[in-house]
PDB file of C-alpha atoms in Angstrom:
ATOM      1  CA  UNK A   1      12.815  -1.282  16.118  1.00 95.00           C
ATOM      2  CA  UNK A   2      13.568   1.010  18.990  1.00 95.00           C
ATOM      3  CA  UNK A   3      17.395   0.760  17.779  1.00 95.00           C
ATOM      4  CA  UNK A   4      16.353   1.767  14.030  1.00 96.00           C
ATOM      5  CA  UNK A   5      14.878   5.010  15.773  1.00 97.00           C
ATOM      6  CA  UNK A   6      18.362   5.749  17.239  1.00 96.00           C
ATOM      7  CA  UNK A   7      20.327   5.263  13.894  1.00 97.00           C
ATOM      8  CA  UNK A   8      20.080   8.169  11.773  1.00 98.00           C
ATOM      9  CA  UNK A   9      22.184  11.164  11.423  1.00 97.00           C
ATOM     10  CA  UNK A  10      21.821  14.148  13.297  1.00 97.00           C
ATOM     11  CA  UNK A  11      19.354  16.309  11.684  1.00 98.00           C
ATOM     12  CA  UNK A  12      18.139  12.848   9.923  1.00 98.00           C
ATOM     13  CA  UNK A  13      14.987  10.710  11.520  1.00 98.00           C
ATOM     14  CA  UNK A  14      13.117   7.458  10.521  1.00 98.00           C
ATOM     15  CA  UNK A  15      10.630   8.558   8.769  1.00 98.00           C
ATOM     16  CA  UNK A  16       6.814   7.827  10.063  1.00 98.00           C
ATOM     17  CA  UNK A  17       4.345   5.475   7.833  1.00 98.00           C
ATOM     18  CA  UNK A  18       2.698   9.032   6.854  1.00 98.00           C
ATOM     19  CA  UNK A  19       5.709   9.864   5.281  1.00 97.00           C
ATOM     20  CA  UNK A  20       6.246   6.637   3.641  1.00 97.00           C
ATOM     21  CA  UNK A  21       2.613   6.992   2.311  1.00 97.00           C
ATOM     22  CA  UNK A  22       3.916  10.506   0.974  1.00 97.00           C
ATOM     23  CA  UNK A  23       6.503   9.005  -0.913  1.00 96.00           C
ATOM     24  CA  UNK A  24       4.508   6.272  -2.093  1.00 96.00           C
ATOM     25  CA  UNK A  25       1.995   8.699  -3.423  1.00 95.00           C
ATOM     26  CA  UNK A  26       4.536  10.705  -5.234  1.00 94.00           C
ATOM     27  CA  UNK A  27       5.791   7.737  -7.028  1.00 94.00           C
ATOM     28  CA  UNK A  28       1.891   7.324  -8.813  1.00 93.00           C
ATOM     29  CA  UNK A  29       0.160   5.807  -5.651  1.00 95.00           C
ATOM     30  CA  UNK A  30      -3.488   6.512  -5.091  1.00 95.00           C
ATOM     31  CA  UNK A  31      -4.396   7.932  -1.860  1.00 95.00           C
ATOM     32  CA  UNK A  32      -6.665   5.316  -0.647  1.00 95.00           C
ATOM     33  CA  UNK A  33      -4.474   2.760  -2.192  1.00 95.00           C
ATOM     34  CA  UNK A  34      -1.521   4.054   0.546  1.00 96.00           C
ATOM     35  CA  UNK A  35      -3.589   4.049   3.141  1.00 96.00           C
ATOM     36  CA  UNK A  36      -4.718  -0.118   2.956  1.00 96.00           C
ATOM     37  CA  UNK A  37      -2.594  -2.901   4.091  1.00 95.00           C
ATOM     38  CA  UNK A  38      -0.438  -5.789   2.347  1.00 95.00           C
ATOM     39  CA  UNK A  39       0.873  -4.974  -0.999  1.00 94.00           C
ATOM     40  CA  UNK A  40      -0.735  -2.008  -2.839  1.00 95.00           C
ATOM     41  CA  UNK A  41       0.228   0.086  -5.466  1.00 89.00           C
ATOM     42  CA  UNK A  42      -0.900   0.469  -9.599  1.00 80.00           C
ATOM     43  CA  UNK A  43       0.913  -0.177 -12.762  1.00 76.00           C
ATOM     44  CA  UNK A  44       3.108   0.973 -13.435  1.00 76.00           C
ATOM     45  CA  UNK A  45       4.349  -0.292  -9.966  1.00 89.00           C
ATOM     46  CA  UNK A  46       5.749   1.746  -7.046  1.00 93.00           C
ATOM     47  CA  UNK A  47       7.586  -0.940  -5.934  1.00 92.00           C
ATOM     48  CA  UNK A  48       9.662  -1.122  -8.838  1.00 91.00           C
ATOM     49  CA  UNK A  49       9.631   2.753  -9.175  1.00 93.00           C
ATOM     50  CA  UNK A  50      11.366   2.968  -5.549  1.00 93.00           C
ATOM     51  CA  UNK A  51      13.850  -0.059  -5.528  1.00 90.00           C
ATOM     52  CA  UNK A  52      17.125  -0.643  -6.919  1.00 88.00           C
ATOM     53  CA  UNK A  53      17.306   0.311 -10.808  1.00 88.00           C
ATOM     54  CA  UNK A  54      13.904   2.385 -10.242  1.00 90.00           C
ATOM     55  CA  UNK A  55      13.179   5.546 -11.754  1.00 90.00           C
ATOM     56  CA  UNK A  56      12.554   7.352  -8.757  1.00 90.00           C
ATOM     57  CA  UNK A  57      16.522   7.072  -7.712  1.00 89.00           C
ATOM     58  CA  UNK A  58      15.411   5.540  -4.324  1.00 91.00           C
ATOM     59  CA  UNK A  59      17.518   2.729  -4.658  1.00 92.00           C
ATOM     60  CA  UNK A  60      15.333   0.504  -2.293  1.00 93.00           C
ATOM     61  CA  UNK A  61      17.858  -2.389  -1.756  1.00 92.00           C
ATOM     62  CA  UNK A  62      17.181  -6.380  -0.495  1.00 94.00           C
ATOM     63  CA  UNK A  63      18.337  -6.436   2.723  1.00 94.00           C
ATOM     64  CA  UNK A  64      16.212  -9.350   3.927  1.00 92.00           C
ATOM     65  CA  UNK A  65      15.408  -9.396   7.536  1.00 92.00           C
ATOM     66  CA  UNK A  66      16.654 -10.775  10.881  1.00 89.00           C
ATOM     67  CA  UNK A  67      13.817 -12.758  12.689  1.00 84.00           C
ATOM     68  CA  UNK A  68      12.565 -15.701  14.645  1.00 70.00           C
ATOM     69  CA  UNK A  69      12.314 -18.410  11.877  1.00 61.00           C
ATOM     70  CA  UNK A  70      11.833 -22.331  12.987  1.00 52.00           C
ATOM     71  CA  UNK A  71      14.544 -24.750  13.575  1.00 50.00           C
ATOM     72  CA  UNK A  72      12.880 -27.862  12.304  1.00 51.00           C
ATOM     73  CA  UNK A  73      15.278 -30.284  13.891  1.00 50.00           C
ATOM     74  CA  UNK A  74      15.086 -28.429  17.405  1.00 59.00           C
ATOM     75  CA  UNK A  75      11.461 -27.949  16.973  1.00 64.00           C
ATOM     76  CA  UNK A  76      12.267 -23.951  18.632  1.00 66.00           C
ATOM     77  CA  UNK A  77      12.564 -20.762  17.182  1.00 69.00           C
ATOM     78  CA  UNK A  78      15.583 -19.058  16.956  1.00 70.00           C
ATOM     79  CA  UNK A  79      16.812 -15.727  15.296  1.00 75.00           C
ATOM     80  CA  UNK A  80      18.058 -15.806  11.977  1.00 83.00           C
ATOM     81  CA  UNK A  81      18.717 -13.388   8.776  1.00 87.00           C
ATOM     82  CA  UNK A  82      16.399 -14.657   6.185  1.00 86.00           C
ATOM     83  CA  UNK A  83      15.178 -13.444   2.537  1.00 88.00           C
ATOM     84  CA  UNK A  84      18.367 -11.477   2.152  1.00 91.00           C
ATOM     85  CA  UNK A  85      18.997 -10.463  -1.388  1.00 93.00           C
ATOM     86  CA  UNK A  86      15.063 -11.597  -2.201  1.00 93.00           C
ATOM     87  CA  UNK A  87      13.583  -9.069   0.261  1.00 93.00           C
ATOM     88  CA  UNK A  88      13.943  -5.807   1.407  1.00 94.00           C
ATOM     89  CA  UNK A  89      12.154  -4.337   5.106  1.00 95.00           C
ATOM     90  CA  UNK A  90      12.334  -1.467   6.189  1.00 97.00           C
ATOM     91  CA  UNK A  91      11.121   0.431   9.129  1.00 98.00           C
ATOM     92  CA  UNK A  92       8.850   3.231   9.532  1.00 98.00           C
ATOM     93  CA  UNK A  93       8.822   5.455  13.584  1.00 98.00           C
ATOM     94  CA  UNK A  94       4.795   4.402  13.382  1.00 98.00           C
ATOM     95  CA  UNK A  95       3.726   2.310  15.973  1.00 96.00           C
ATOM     96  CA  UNK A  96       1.024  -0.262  15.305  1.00 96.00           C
ATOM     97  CA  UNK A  97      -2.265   0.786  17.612  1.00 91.00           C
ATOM     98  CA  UNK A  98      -3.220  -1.035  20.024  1.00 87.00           C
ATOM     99  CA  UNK A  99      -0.516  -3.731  19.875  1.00 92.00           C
ATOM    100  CA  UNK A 100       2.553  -1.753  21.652  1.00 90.00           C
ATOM    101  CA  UNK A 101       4.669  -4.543  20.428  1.00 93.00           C
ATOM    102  CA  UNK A 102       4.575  -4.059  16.702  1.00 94.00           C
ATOM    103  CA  UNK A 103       5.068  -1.152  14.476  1.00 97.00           C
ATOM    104  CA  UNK A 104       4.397  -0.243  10.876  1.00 97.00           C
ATOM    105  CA  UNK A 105       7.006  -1.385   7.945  1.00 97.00           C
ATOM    106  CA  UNK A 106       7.297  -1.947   4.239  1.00 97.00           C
ATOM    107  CA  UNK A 107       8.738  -4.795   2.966  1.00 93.00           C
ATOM    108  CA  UNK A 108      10.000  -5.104  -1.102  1.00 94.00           C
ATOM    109  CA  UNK A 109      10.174  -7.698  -3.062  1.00 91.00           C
ATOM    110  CA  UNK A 110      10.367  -8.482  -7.083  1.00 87.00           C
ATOM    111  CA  UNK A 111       6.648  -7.106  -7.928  1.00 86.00           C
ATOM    112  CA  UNK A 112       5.585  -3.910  -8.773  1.00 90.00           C
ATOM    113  CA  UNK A 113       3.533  -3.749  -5.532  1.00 93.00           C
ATOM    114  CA  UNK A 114       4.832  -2.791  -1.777  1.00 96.00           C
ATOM    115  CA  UNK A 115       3.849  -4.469   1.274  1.00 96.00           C
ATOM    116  CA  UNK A 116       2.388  -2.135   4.253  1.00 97.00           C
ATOM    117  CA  UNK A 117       2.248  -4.139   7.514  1.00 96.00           C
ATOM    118  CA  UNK A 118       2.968  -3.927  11.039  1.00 95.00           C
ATOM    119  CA  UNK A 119       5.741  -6.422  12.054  1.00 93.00           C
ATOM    120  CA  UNK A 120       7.150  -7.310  15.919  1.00 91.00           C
ATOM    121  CA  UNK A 121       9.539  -4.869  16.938  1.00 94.00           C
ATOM    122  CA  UNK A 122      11.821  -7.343  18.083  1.00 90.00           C
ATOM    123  CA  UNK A 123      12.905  -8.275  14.354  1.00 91.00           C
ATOM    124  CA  UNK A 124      15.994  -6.080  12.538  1.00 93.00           C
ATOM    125  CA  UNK A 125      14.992  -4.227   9.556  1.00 96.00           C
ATOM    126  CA  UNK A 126      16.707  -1.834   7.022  1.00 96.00           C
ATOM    127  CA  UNK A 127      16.353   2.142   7.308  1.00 96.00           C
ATOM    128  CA  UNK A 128      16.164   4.971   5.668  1.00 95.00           C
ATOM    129  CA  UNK A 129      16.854   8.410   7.181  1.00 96.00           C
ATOM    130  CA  UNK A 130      15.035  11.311   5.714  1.00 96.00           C
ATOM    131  CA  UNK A 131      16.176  14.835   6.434  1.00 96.00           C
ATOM    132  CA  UNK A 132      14.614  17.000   8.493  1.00 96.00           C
ATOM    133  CA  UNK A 133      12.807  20.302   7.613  1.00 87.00           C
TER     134      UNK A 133
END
């Protein structure tokens, strides 16, 4: 996470999970249906609105993740890249009040919905740089 904050473009930034909500909204979200957690949205879905093929031009793509999964025959977790091409997170600059060790994401998947949670910063998600005003 503190890495995705550093990646954009001058006169680029991550955007925040306000401005994800924005985004979410203009693609036929309800208000109060951006602001819950876990996946949200209405049909016709913003998920598939904002991903690859959508009509919104987006192109969200399935990046998958890189995370602590289990190694069953070591019985320890380790970091891995998992769900690529069946997933796609992304972060948001939000962080995730009061746990200073998570922030807020989206994550994507084949469903019209999109997921809102906060995930540990320690995992590697996609971006996407919005410009600034």
């Amino acid at each position: 996470w503190n890495t995705a904050l550093q990646v954009c473009p001058p006169g680029w930034h991550l955007p925040s999970d306000e401005e994800w909500k924005k985004l979410e909204i203009h693609a036929g979200m309800k208000k109060k249906t951006a602001n819950k957690t876990d996946y949200r949205g209405t049909r016709p879905g913003q998920g598939s609105k904002l991903r690859k093929g959508g009509s919104t031009g987006l192109e969200i793509i399935f990046g998958g993740a890189y995370s602590y999964v289990l190694v069953f025959h070591e019985n320890q977790y380790e970091p891995d890249f998992v769900y690529i091409g069946k997933r796609g997170y992304y972060w948001t600059s939000s962080k995730y009040e009061p746990y200073q060790n998570r922030s807020w994401a989206r994550f994507f998947k084949n469903i019209e919905s999109i997921n809102r949670n906060p995930f540990f910063k320690d995992c590697a998600f996609s971006v996407r740089c919005i410009k600034d005003n």
